[in-house]
Amino acid sequence: MDYMTQRRPLVEALKNFQQQRPVSFHVPGHKHGELSGLPNEIRSALQYDQTELSGLDDLHYPEGAIREAQQLLAEAYEADKSFFLVNGSTSGNLAMIHAVCKEGDRVLVQRNSHKSIFHALELAKLQPVYLAPEWGEASLSAESVSLKTLKDAIQLYPEAKALILTYPNYYGMAGVEIEEMIKYSHQFDIPVLVDEAHGAHLLAGPPFPRSALSYGADAVVQSAHKTLPAMTMGSFLHIKGSRVNADRVSKYLRMFQSSSPSYLIMASLDDARAFIQTYSGPDKQYFQEKRKLFIGSLRTISDLEVVEADDPLKIMLRVEGYNGFRLQEKLEEMNVYAEMADSLQVVMVSPLLKQSHTYPFAEIGSRIREAVQQLRKEQRDKKLLITRQEPIAISEPEISYEAIDLADSEWISYTKAMGRHSAAMVTPYPPGVPLALPGEIWTQAKLEQLMDHLAAGAVIQGEHKLAEKQLLVIQHGGNE
């Protein structure tokens, strides 16, 4: 194994710095953890929670260890330029969109994007055109946009300045047409920006799907903390080709990220890159064997349906007649915590094991079996919600972000919201895919889905007063 792939320049710089027994007369105020009242396990890590000192480099103007670590990251993912993100994939989504688009630009956006994408559109004051995804019968979720929908959208909006996609989706489903979609967009010189939050591990190769970056995407954001061993908020941003200006991306990252970046997060990103870059064939075989045994054991549990995703890290669990939130609750009573639940299922993220790792799969399987048995003792749900998207392939909000900002809004009962323009984003979370976006009309179908989400026990984020059964809409007589 190549020495350079194993190197962790920032981790090494932090270790060397700490070995000098430095005395702190600088921020942060915990003084290497000496003044911290946190538990010892956390406090001991604070000696590496440093700031931009000599030898530790500067994330926003890197010249030393951070620069070398980011160069190794770009080499690993075969990008032209890669960045460490300490404010999560949200900051990367904001930066790449602002770097490519200017106010008033038309952009094509996958309708089931993460809320951070829609926040970026609003901040940049863009004109979005929403592309509805196809429904996945296996995952029972909104998956990816079809090539046909994209072609139709570009024919209708040839002036589009960017295509913004999500790949793979939260459930681990990868679009089979993404390579053709990227090539088709490039025929019109439209940059393709991909929120690949759940794909930092795809570098491992088959049987994992390929990264959008390898298919030719121009900018790709990955949450290293989701599937690689990085700390929460640690993410990557990759640039490839000439359609996205790396200097502009760097400029916006300085705006959207903290001026005091966490060295603990950055060190964990350096470590995560080394982890996946050194992920070997025997490591992959070991992971696959453990996964196969675990899934096999789950399939012996009566009444439990196990659904495998395109991404082997994701597993969906269902119990017929019971919604996913209730299954999640029973699992948590057994101290098994899944990534998310929806009205039909629970989604689990498996660990990307190497040969040196162990995981208590047998014990976990026993707990899941007990959780299912306890759930089956309870009354079945009368109705299970299937949250299909509305069948409009291409749409745009009737009211612009600017007009929404200028318009007056009012709170009304959600029983009276049909036909009114939403003044806010309303998002079942997770997965963070908006049910209604600012400027969109509340239809009967959307309101029924909202009621079903609430009845099923979903958490709804956004600007709303659903506890009081109220939604925020634009006032009549304004811009409606």
Tab-separated table of C-alpha atoms in Angstrom:
chain	number	residue	atom	x	y	z
A	1	MET	CA	0.000	0.000	0.000
A	2	ASP	CA	1.384	3.376	-1.038
A	3	TYR	CA	2.874	5.389	1.819
A	4	MET	CA	1.248	8.617	0.652
A	5	THR	CA	-2.267	7.154	0.837
A	6	GLN	CA	-1.650	6.247	4.476
A	7	ARG	CA	-0.328	9.704	5.347
A	8	ARG	CA	-2.512	12.040	7.395
A	9	PRO	CA	-0.690	15.391	7.240
A	10	LEU	CA	-3.011	17.350	9.530
A	11	VAL	CA	-3.299	14.547	12.087
A	12	GLU	CA	0.488	14.312	12.144
A	13	ALA	CA	0.871	18.092	12.500
A	14	LEU	CA	-1.496	18.143	15.490
A	15	LYS	CA	0.324	15.253	17.160
A	16	ASN	CA	3.720	16.878	16.625
A	17	PHE	CA	2.421	20.183	17.970
A	18	GLN	CA	1.020	18.604	21.110
A	19	GLN	CA	4.232	16.680	21.780
A	20	GLN	CA	5.964	20.062	22.233
A	21	ARG	CA	3.855	20.563	25.387
A	22	PRO	CA	2.667	24.006	24.202
A	23	VAL	CA	1.443	26.634	26.649
A	24	SER	CA	-1.759	28.368	25.623
A	25	PHE	CA	-2.162	32.127	25.756
A	26	HIS	CA	-4.543	32.018	22.805
A	27	VAL	CA	-8.082	30.880	22.011
A	28	PRO	CA	-9.937	28.564	22.570
A	29	GLY	CA	-10.623	29.370	26.177
A	30	HIS	CA	-10.618	25.794	27.485
A	31	LYS	CA	-6.758	25.930	27.330
A	32	HIS	CA	-6.117	22.460	25.908
A	33	GLY	CA	-9.002	21.140	28.003
A	34	GLU	CA	-7.529	22.219	31.345
A	35	LEU	CA	-10.494	24.460	32.192
A	36	SER	CA	-13.149	22.173	30.759
A	37	GLY	CA	-15.773	20.548	32.949
A	38	LEU	CA	-16.714	18.023	30.285
A	39	PRO	CA	-16.435	14.265	30.936
A	40	ASN	CA	-12.825	13.068	30.820
A	41	GLU	CA	-13.374	11.130	27.594
A	42	ILE	CA	-14.312	14.367	25.803
A	43	ARG	CA	-11.937	16.599	27.715
A	44	SER	CA	-8.894	14.581	26.654
A	45	ALA	CA	-9.648	15.305	23.001
A	46	LEU	CA	-9.613	19.059	23.578
A	47	GLN	CA	-5.814	19.147	23.572
A	48	TYR	CA	-6.147	18.791	19.794
A	49	ASP	CA	-8.886	21.444	19.521
A	50	GLN	CA	-6.489	24.103	18.309
A	51	THR	CA	-6.554	27.297	16.287
A	52	GLU	CA	-4.482	28.731	13.410
A	53	LEU	CA	-1.071	28.540	15.099
A	54	SER	CA	2.360	28.214	13.514
A	55	GLY	CA	2.679	24.777	11.957
A	56	LEU	CA	-1.077	24.088	11.979
A	57	ASP	CA	-1.976	26.025	8.804
A	58	ASP	CA	-5.193	27.928	7.973
A	59	LEU	CA	-8.215	26.268	6.311
A	60	HIS	CA	-9.208	29.403	4.395
A	61	TYR	CA	-5.686	30.128	3.096
A	62	PRO	CA	-3.901	26.767	3.350
A	63	GLU	CA	-0.177	26.565	2.692
A	64	GLY	CA	0.981	23.677	4.884
A	65	ALA	CA	-0.553	20.577	6.429
A	66	ILE	CA	-4.143	21.411	5.451
A	67	ARG	CA	-3.110	22.142	1.878
A	68	GLU	CA	-1.288	18.813	1.668
A	69	ALA	CA	-4.260	16.980	3.226
A	70	GLN	CA	-6.653	18.531	0.695
A	71	GLN	CA	-4.298	17.653	-2.168
A	72	LEU	CA	-4.312	14.030	-1.023
A	73	LEU	CA	-8.115	14.228	-0.900
A	74	ALA	CA	-8.289	15.469	-4.496
A	75	GLU	CA	-5.910	12.740	-5.657
A	76	ALA	CA	-7.960	10.057	-3.904
A	77	TYR	CA	-11.224	11.134	-5.574
A	78	GLU	CA	-9.544	12.111	-8.883
A	79	ALA	CA	-10.799	15.679	-8.550
A	80	ASP	CA	-9.033	18.788	-9.813
A	81	LYS	CA	-9.584	20.526	-6.472
A	82	SER	CA	-11.016	19.310	-3.158
A	83	PHE	CA	-11.943	21.126	0.034
A	84	PHE	CA	-12.484	20.166	3.662
A	85	LEU	CA	-15.853	21.395	4.961
A	86	VAL	CA	-16.373	21.997	8.688
A	87	ASN	CA	-19.926	23.332	8.442
A	88	GLY	CA	-21.362	20.196	6.893
A	89	SER	CA	-22.498	19.529	3.347
A	90	THR	CA	-24.847	22.489	3.769
A	91	SER	CA	-21.914	24.897	3.402
A	92	GLY	CA	-20.699	23.027	0.326
A	93	ASN	CA	-24.123	23.160	-1.314
A	94	LEU	CA	-24.349	26.883	-0.619
A	95	ALA	CA	-20.860	27.549	-1.975
A	96	MET	CA	-21.082	25.558	-5.207
A	97	ILE	CA	-24.448	27.057	-6.151
A	98	HIS	CA	-23.331	30.622	-5.432
A	99	ALA	CA	-20.074	30.035	-7.327
A	100	VAL	CA	-21.920	28.978	-10.485
A	101	CYS	CA	-25.075	31.115	-10.469
A	102	LYS	CA	-25.883	34.802	-10.212
A	103	GLU	CA	-29.086	36.474	-9.073
A	104	GLY	CA	-32.036	35.791	-11.358
A	105	ASP	CA	-30.507	32.759	-13.078
A	106	ARG	CA	-32.765	29.878	-14.011
A	107	VAL	CA	-31.653	26.531	-12.540
A	108	LEU	CA	-32.985	22.984	-12.858
A	109	VAL	CA	-33.390	21.337	-9.457
A	110	GLN	CA	-34.321	17.827	-8.413
A	111	ARG	CA	-37.618	18.190	-6.508
A	112	ASN	CA	-36.586	15.815	-3.710
A	113	SER	CA	-33.433	17.719	-2.862
A	114	HIS	CA	-32.313	18.392	0.690
A	115	LYS	CA	-33.561	21.580	2.330
A	116	SER	CA	-30.039	23.082	2.195
A	117	ILE	CA	-30.292	23.162	-1.606
A	118	PHE	CA	-33.511	25.179	-1.414
A	119	HIS	CA	-31.945	27.515	1.131
A	120	ALA	CA	-29.091	28.093	-1.331
A	121	LEU	CA	-31.543	28.896	-4.123
A	122	GLU	CA	-33.332	31.404	-1.921
A	123	LEU	CA	-30.135	33.078	-0.705
A	124	ALA	CA	-28.827	33.387	-4.259
A	125	LYS	CA	-32.257	34.652	-5.476
A	126	LEU	CA	-32.433	32.149	-8.311
A	127	GLN	CA	-35.388	31.007	-10.407
A	128	PRO	CA	-35.792	27.284	-9.776
A	129	VAL	CA	-37.441	24.787	-12.075
A	130	TYR	CA	-38.325	21.657	-10.129
A	131	LEU	CA	-37.812	18.242	-11.725
A	132	ALA	CA	-39.926	15.516	-10.153
A	133	PRO	CA	-38.158	12.216	-9.435
A	134	GLU	CA	-39.385	8.792	-10.405
A	135	TRP	CA	-41.049	6.646	-7.742
A	136	GLY	CA	-39.054	3.608	-6.612
A	137	GLU	CA	-41.232	0.545	-6.103
A	138	ALA	CA	-38.475	-1.269	-4.173
A	139	SER	CA	-37.514	1.550	-1.802
A	140	LEU	CA	-41.042	3.031	-1.738
A	141	SER	CA	-39.448	6.445	-1.981
A	142	ALA	CA	-38.860	9.242	-4.474
A	143	GLU	CA	-35.608	8.328	-6.167
A	144	SER	CA	-33.980	10.032	-9.172
A	145	VAL	CA	-34.970	12.269	-12.060
A	146	SER	CA	-35.342	10.516	-15.422
A	147	LEU	CA	-33.316	11.429	-18.503
A	148	LYS	CA	-36.583	12.141	-20.326
A	149	THR	CA	-37.645	14.688	-17.707
A	150	LEU	CA	-34.255	16.394	-17.975
A	151	LYS	CA	-34.438	16.547	-21.784
A	152	ASP	CA	-37.928	18.028	-21.622
A	153	ALA	CA	-36.787	20.590	-19.048
A	154	ILE	CA	-33.792	21.742	-21.099
A	155	GLN	CA	-36.021	22.073	-24.157
A	156	LEU	CA	-38.382	24.275	-22.133
A	157	TYR	CA	-35.608	26.198	-20.347
A	158	PRO	CA	-32.505	26.233	-22.583
A	159	GLU	CA	-31.233	29.264	-20.634
A	160	ALA	CA	-30.727	27.138	-17.479
A	161	LYS	CA	-27.383	27.853	-15.808
A	162	ALA	CA	-27.087	24.693	-13.690
A	163	LEU	CA	-28.537	21.259	-13.048
A	164	ILE	CA	-28.672	20.355	-9.350
A	165	LEU	CA	-29.102	16.671	-8.496
A	166	THR	CA	-29.150	14.458	-5.411
A	167	TYR	CA	-27.353	11.115	-5.730
A	168	PRO	CA	-27.792	8.596	-4.202
A	169	ASN	CA	-30.981	9.340	-2.286
A	170	TYR	CA	-31.358	9.015	1.496
A	171	TYR	CA	-32.466	5.400	1.075
A	172	GLY	CA	-29.334	4.401	-0.818
A	173	MET	CA	-30.934	4.259	-4.279
A	174	ALA	CA	-28.747	5.418	-7.177
A	175	GLY	CA	-30.125	6.730	-10.451
A	176	VAL	CA	-29.299	4.438	-13.357
A	177	GLU	CA	-29.325	7.315	-15.870
A	178	ILE	CA	-27.054	9.754	-14.071
A	179	GLU	CA	-24.137	9.330	-16.484
A	180	GLU	CA	-26.385	10.051	-19.486
A	181	MET	CA	-27.918	13.023	-17.661
A	182	ILE	CA	-24.502	14.544	-16.993
A	183	LYS	CA	-23.397	14.037	-20.600
A	184	TYR	CA	-26.638	15.497	-21.930
A	185	SER	CA	-26.364	18.583	-19.696
A	186	HIS	CA	-22.781	19.117	-20.837
A	187	GLN	CA	-23.932	19.179	-24.469
A	188	PHE	CA	-25.611	22.477	-23.527
A	189	ASP	CA	-22.646	23.551	-21.358
A	190	ILE	CA	-24.826	23.291	-18.241
A	191	PRO	CA	-22.750	22.533	-15.110
A	192	VAL	CA	-23.961	19.582	-13.040
A	193	LEU	CA	-23.835	20.113	-9.264
A	194	VAL	CA	-24.459	17.027	-7.153
A	195	ASP	CA	-25.412	16.724	-3.509
A	196	GLU	CA	-23.768	13.355	-2.856
A	197	ALA	CA	-24.071	13.617	0.910
A	198	HIS	CA	-24.547	9.870	1.282
A	199	GLY	CA	-21.753	8.873	-1.086
A	200	ALA	CA	-18.341	9.677	0.388
A	201	HIS	CA	-17.649	5.927	0.623
A	202	LEU	CA	-18.446	5.184	-3.029
A	203	LEU	CA	-14.717	5.464	-3.735
A	204	ALA	CA	-14.520	1.871	-2.476
A	205	GLY	CA	-15.800	0.643	-5.852
A	206	PRO	CA	-18.144	-2.273	-6.686
A	207	PRO	CA	-20.513	-3.486	-5.328
A	208	PHE	CA	-21.029	0.136	-4.249
A	209	PRO	CA	-22.437	2.487	-6.909
A	210	ARG	CA	-20.019	4.821	-8.666
A	211	SER	CA	-19.664	8.403	-7.501
A	212	ALA	CA	-21.243	11.132	-9.633
A	213	LEU	CA	-17.747	12.625	-9.805
A	214	SER	CA	-16.539	9.596	-11.762
A	215	TYR	CA	-19.441	10.094	-14.195
A	216	GLY	CA	-18.274	13.640	-14.960
A	217	ALA	CA	-20.194	15.826	-12.498
A	218	ASP	CA	-18.649	19.287	-12.191
A	219	ALA	CA	-19.038	19.758	-8.429
A	220	VAL	CA	-19.850	17.118	-5.822
A	221	VAL	CA	-20.476	17.550	-2.105
A	222	GLN	CA	-20.104	14.554	0.230
A	223	SER	CA	-20.863	14.187	3.937
A	224	ALA	CA	-17.823	12.263	5.117
A	225	HIS	CA	-19.429	12.054	8.556
A	226	LYS	CA	-22.381	10.028	7.233
A	227	THR	CA	-20.620	6.959	5.866
A	228	LEU	CA	-16.919	7.451	6.660
A	229	PRO	CA	-15.371	7.744	10.156
A	230	ALA	CA	-15.365	11.559	10.246
A	231	MET	CA	-16.863	13.729	12.947
A	232	THR	CA	-20.319	15.219	12.545
A	233	MET	CA	-20.239	18.308	10.269
A	234	GLY	CA	-17.169	16.991	8.444
A	235	SER	CA	-17.686	16.958	4.661
A	236	PHE	CA	-15.850	17.116	1.325
A	237	LEU	CA	-16.360	19.297	-1.752
A	238	HIS	CA	-14.805	18.237	-5.060
A	239	ILE	CA	-14.418	20.229	-8.291
A	240	LYS	CA	-13.656	18.624	-11.654
A	241	GLY	CA	-13.350	20.286	-15.028
A	242	SER	CA	-13.567	23.952	-16.026
A	243	ARG	CA	-17.307	24.643	-15.696
A	244	VAL	CA	-17.024	25.443	-11.974
A	245	ASN	CA	-14.414	28.016	-10.939
A	246	ALA	CA	-12.526	26.652	-7.917
A	247	ASP	CA	-11.420	30.137	-6.849
A	248	ARG	CA	-15.043	31.291	-6.673
A	249	VAL	CA	-15.925	28.192	-4.663
A	250	SER	CA	-13.086	28.988	-2.261
A	251	LYS	CA	-14.350	32.574	-1.938
A	252	TYR	CA	-17.852	31.457	-0.986
A	253	LEU	CA	-16.557	28.809	1.400
A	254	ARG	CA	-14.797	31.601	3.285
A	255	MET	CA	-18.170	33.335	3.538
A	256	PHE	CA	-20.324	30.351	4.476
A	257	GLN	CA	-17.936	28.561	6.819
A	258	SER	CA	-16.726	29.552	10.240
A	259	SER	CA	-13.630	31.748	10.445
A	260	SER	CA	-12.639	29.544	13.406
A	261	PRO	CA	-12.786	26.044	11.883
A	262	SER	CA	-12.624	23.022	14.146
A	263	TYR	CA	-9.269	21.256	13.997
A	264	LEU	CA	-10.895	18.156	15.461
A	265	ILE	CA	-13.302	18.008	12.521
A	266	MET	CA	-10.539	18.703	10.010
A	267	ALA	CA	-8.303	16.030	11.533
A	268	SER	CA	-11.169	13.551	11.308
A	269	LEU	CA	-11.565	14.449	7.610
A	270	ASP	CA	-7.885	13.795	7.039
A	271	ASP	CA	-8.321	10.451	8.775
A	272	ALA	CA	-11.508	9.611	6.836
A	273	ARG	CA	-9.748	10.222	3.510
A	274	ALA	CA	-6.926	7.882	4.547
A	275	PHE	CA	-9.526	5.313	5.689
A	276	ILE	CA	-11.337	5.090	2.349
A	277	GLN	CA	-8.209	5.476	0.224
A	278	THR	CA	-6.668	2.454	1.947
A	279	TYR	CA	-9.887	0.405	1.837
A	280	SER	CA	-8.592	-2.836	0.321
A	281	GLY	CA	-10.104	-5.747	-1.555
A	282	PRO	CA	-9.861	-7.986	1.525
A	283	ASP	CA	-11.526	-5.230	3.587
A	284	LYS	CA	-14.410	-5.137	1.120
A	285	GLN	CA	-14.740	-8.919	1.118
A	286	TYR	CA	-14.822	-8.938	4.924
A	287	PHE	CA	-17.538	-6.257	4.939
A	288	GLN	CA	-19.620	-8.155	2.397
A	289	GLU	CA	-19.380	-11.415	4.338
A	290	LYS	CA	-20.452	-9.775	7.613
A	291	ARG	CA	-23.279	-7.928	5.859
A	292	LYS	CA	-24.548	-11.082	4.166
A	293	LEU	CA	-24.642	-12.967	7.465
A	294	PHE	CA	-26.427	-10.080	9.199
A	295	ILE	CA	-29.074	-9.715	6.498
A	296	GLY	CA	-29.523	-13.483	6.450
A	297	SER	CA	-30.167	-13.502	10.183
A	298	LEU	CA	-32.668	-10.627	9.872
A	299	ARG	CA	-34.592	-12.537	7.212
A	300	THR	CA	-35.238	-15.337	9.711
A	301	ILE	CA	-37.263	-12.914	11.858
A	302	SER	CA	-40.964	-13.581	11.403
A	303	ASP	CA	-42.948	-10.715	9.811
A	304	LEU	CA	-39.825	-8.609	9.155
A	305	GLU	CA	-39.196	-7.583	5.546
A	306	VAL	CA	-35.610	-6.670	4.668
A	307	VAL	CA	-35.055	-4.553	1.553
A	308	GLU	CA	-31.561	-4.036	0.161
A	309	ALA	CA	-30.632	-0.747	-1.502
A	310	ASP	CA	-28.322	-0.064	-4.441
A	311	ASP	CA	-25.813	1.060	-1.822
A	312	PRO	CA	-24.849	-1.948	0.339
A	313	LEU	CA	-24.474	0.343	3.369
A	314	LYS	CA	-28.233	0.979	3.462
A	315	ILE	CA	-30.869	-1.510	4.662
A	316	MET	CA	-34.622	-0.899	4.881
A	317	LEU	CA	-36.734	-2.767	7.458
A	318	ARG	CA	-40.534	-3.081	7.319
A	319	VAL	CA	-43.188	-4.873	9.355
A	320	GLU	CA	-46.426	-5.280	7.439
A	321	GLY	CA	-49.312	-3.387	9.038
A	322	TYR	CA	-47.090	-1.097	11.144
A	323	ASN	CA	-45.586	2.246	10.190
A	324	GLY	CA	-41.871	2.925	10.330
A	325	PHE	CA	-42.094	5.342	13.240
A	326	ARG	CA	-43.578	2.632	15.465
A	327	LEU	CA	-40.896	0.156	14.422
A	328	GLN	CA	-38.247	2.782	15.131
A	329	GLU	CA	-39.725	3.350	18.600
A	330	LYS	CA	-39.564	-0.376	19.403
A	331	LEU	CA	-35.981	-0.590	18.158
A	332	GLU	CA	-34.988	2.325	20.365
A	333	GLU	CA	-36.558	0.591	23.360
A	334	MET	CA	-33.988	-2.131	22.646
A	335	ASN	CA	-31.235	0.544	22.300
A	336	VAL	CA	-30.932	0.046	18.545
A	337	TYR	CA	-30.937	3.462	16.865
A	338	ALA	CA	-31.644	3.602	13.125
A	339	GLU	CA	-30.773	6.485	10.820
A	340	MET	CA	-34.374	7.427	10.043
A	341	ALA	CA	-37.932	6.225	9.742
A	342	ASP	CA	-40.760	7.118	7.421
A	343	SER	CA	-44.375	6.052	7.378
A	344	LEU	CA	-43.505	2.667	5.867
A	345	GLN	CA	-40.049	1.642	7.040
A	346	VAL	CA	-36.876	2.157	9.010
A	347	VAL	CA	-33.584	2.916	7.228
A	348	MET	CA	-30.343	1.647	8.754
A	349	VAL	CA	-26.788	2.672	7.842
A	350	SER	CA	-24.351	-0.208	8.241
A	351	PRO	CA	-20.743	0.351	9.340
A	352	LEU	CA	-18.145	0.263	6.558
A	353	LEU	CA	-16.008	-2.345	8.278
A	354	LYS	CA	-12.371	-3.171	7.644
A	355	GLN	CA	-10.784	-6.495	8.561
A	356	SER	CA	-9.527	-5.005	11.822
A	357	HIS	CA	-13.054	-4.107	12.987
A	358	THR	CA	-15.696	-6.082	14.812
A	359	TYR	CA	-19.373	-5.247	15.257
A	360	PRO	CA	-21.916	-7.067	17.483
A	361	PHE	CA	-24.223	-8.167	14.663
A	362	ALA	CA	-25.493	-11.257	16.496
A	363	GLU	CA	-26.554	-9.205	19.517
A	364	ILE	CA	-28.091	-6.534	17.269
A	365	GLY	CA	-30.080	-9.195	15.417
A	366	SER	CA	-31.454	-10.538	18.701
A	367	ARG	CA	-32.550	-7.044	19.748
A	368	ILE	CA	-34.252	-6.428	16.403
A	369	ARG	CA	-36.053	-9.755	16.727
A	370	GLU	CA	-37.333	-8.768	20.177
A	371	ALA	CA	-38.399	-5.327	18.923
A	372	VAL	CA	-40.440	-6.877	16.098
A	373	GLN	CA	-42.039	-9.352	18.476
A	374	GLN	CA	-43.053	-6.549	20.834
A	375	LEU	CA	-44.427	-4.487	17.941
A	376	ARG	CA	-46.551	-7.385	16.675
A	377	LYS	CA	-48.320	-7.562	20.046
A	378	GLU	CA	-49.782	-4.103	19.435
A	379	GLN	CA	-52.718	-3.079	17.254
A	380	ARG	CA	-51.949	-2.659	13.563
A	381	ASP	CA	-52.176	0.728	11.847
A	382	LYS	CA	-55.433	1.362	10.053
A	383	LYS	CA	-53.686	3.175	7.202
A	384	LEU	CA	-50.101	3.380	5.994
A	385	LEU	CA	-49.024	6.493	4.117
A	386	ILE	CA	-47.300	6.153	0.757
A	387	THR	CA	-45.902	9.620	0.028
A	388	ARG	CA	-45.801	9.603	-3.758
A	389	GLN	CA	-44.905	12.893	-5.419
A	390	GLU	CA	-47.518	14.760	-7.411
A	391	PRO	CA	-47.346	13.665	-11.071
A	392	ILE	CA	-46.109	17.022	-12.427
A	393	ALA	CA	-42.712	16.278	-13.953
A	394	ILE	CA	-41.572	19.890	-14.440
A	395	SER	CA	-42.807	22.852	-12.416
A	396	GLU	CA	-41.766	26.203	-11.056
A	397	PRO	CA	-43.115	28.307	-8.193
A	398	GLU	CA	-45.657	30.878	-9.301
A	399	ILE	CA	-44.121	33.502	-7.024
A	400	SER	CA	-40.428	34.412	-6.904
A	401	TYR	CA	-38.346	34.455	-3.728
A	402	GLU	CA	-38.070	38.241	-4.023
A	403	ALA	CA	-41.849	38.665	-4.338
A	404	ILE	CA	-42.381	36.382	-1.352
A	405	ASP	CA	-40.005	38.529	0.712
A	406	LEU	CA	-41.954	41.664	-0.232
A	407	ALA	CA	-45.412	40.159	0.247
A	408	ASP	CA	-47.362	40.081	3.493
A	409	SER	CA	-48.060	36.672	4.954
A	410	GLU	CA	-50.620	35.321	7.384
A	411	TRP	CA	-51.282	32.262	9.507
A	412	ILE	CA	-54.365	30.290	8.577
A	413	SER	CA	-55.863	26.941	9.516
A	414	TYR	CA	-54.486	24.189	7.356
A	415	THR	CA	-58.091	23.220	6.581
A	416	LYS	CA	-58.327	26.519	4.653
A	417	ALA	CA	-54.911	26.373	2.963
A	418	MET	CA	-55.887	24.608	-0.256
A	419	GLY	CA	-55.241	26.860	-3.248
A	420	ARG	CA	-53.106	29.280	-1.209
A	421	HIS	CA	-49.440	29.991	-1.874
A	422	SER	CA	-47.095	28.761	0.813
A	423	ALA	CA	-44.900	31.472	2.315
A	424	ALA	CA	-42.529	28.949	3.891
A	425	MET	CA	-40.860	25.594	3.486
A	426	VAL	CA	-42.579	22.669	5.229
A	427	THR	CA	-40.388	19.593	5.485
A	428	PRO	CA	-40.926	16.126	6.986
A	429	TYR	CA	-37.570	15.325	8.577
A	430	PRO	CA	-35.687	13.164	7.922
A	431	PRO	CA	-35.009	12.882	5.030
A	432	GLY	CA	-35.409	16.663	4.733
A	433	VAL	CA	-37.269	16.660	1.415
A	434	PRO	CA	-39.760	19.564	1.384
A	435	LEU	CA	-43.455	18.839	1.084
A	436	ALA	CA	-44.163	22.463	0.189
A	437	LEU	CA	-41.767	25.174	-0.942
A	438	PRO	CA	-42.164	28.966	-0.827
A	439	GLY	CA	-44.305	30.142	-3.718
A	440	GLU	CA	-45.907	26.752	-4.332
A	441	ILE	CA	-49.647	26.200	-4.013
A	442	TRP	CA	-51.004	24.001	-1.255
A	443	THR	CA	-52.951	21.363	-3.183
A	444	GLN	CA	-55.361	18.857	-1.744
A	445	ALA	CA	-52.793	16.106	-2.327
A	446	LYS	CA	-50.073	18.003	-0.432
A	447	LEU	CA	-52.401	18.771	2.482
A	448	GLU	CA	-53.500	15.144	2.668
A	449	GLN	CA	-49.863	14.063	2.762
A	450	LEU	CA	-49.192	16.582	5.529
A	451	MET	CA	-52.110	15.251	7.579
A	452	ASP	CA	-50.937	11.689	7.031
A	453	HIS	CA	-47.377	12.582	8.095
A	454	LEU	CA	-48.715	14.144	11.293
A	455	ALA	CA	-51.006	11.186	12.005
A	456	ALA	CA	-48.107	8.782	11.513
A	457	GLY	CA	-45.927	10.674	14.002
A	458	ALA	CA	-43.467	12.333	11.601
A	459	VAL	CA	-41.415	15.336	12.689
A	460	ILE	CA	-42.162	18.380	10.502
A	461	GLN	CA	-39.523	21.090	10.197
A	462	GLY	CA	-39.897	24.573	8.745
A	463	GLU	CA	-41.865	27.691	9.547
A	464	HIS	CA	-45.228	26.407	10.707
A	465	LYS	CA	-47.550	26.222	13.710
A	466	LEU	CA	-48.817	22.720	13.168
A	467	ALA	CA	-49.329	22.227	16.900
A	468	GLU	CA	-51.987	24.921	16.456
A	469	LYS	CA	-53.018	23.483	13.046
A	470	GLN	CA	-51.792	26.556	11.183
A	471	LEU	CA	-49.705	27.174	8.056
A	472	LEU	CA	-48.019	30.357	6.800
A	473	VAL	CA	-49.382	31.566	3.450
A	474	ILE	CA	-49.139	34.713	1.359
A	475	GLN	CA	-51.990	37.113	1.988
A	476	HIS	CA	-54.704	37.511	-0.613
A	477	GLY	CA	-54.443	40.793	-2.482
A	478	GLY	CA	-50.659	40.763	-2.293
A	479	ASN	CA	-48.845	38.772	-4.959
A	480	GLU	CA	-51.371	35.968	-5.196
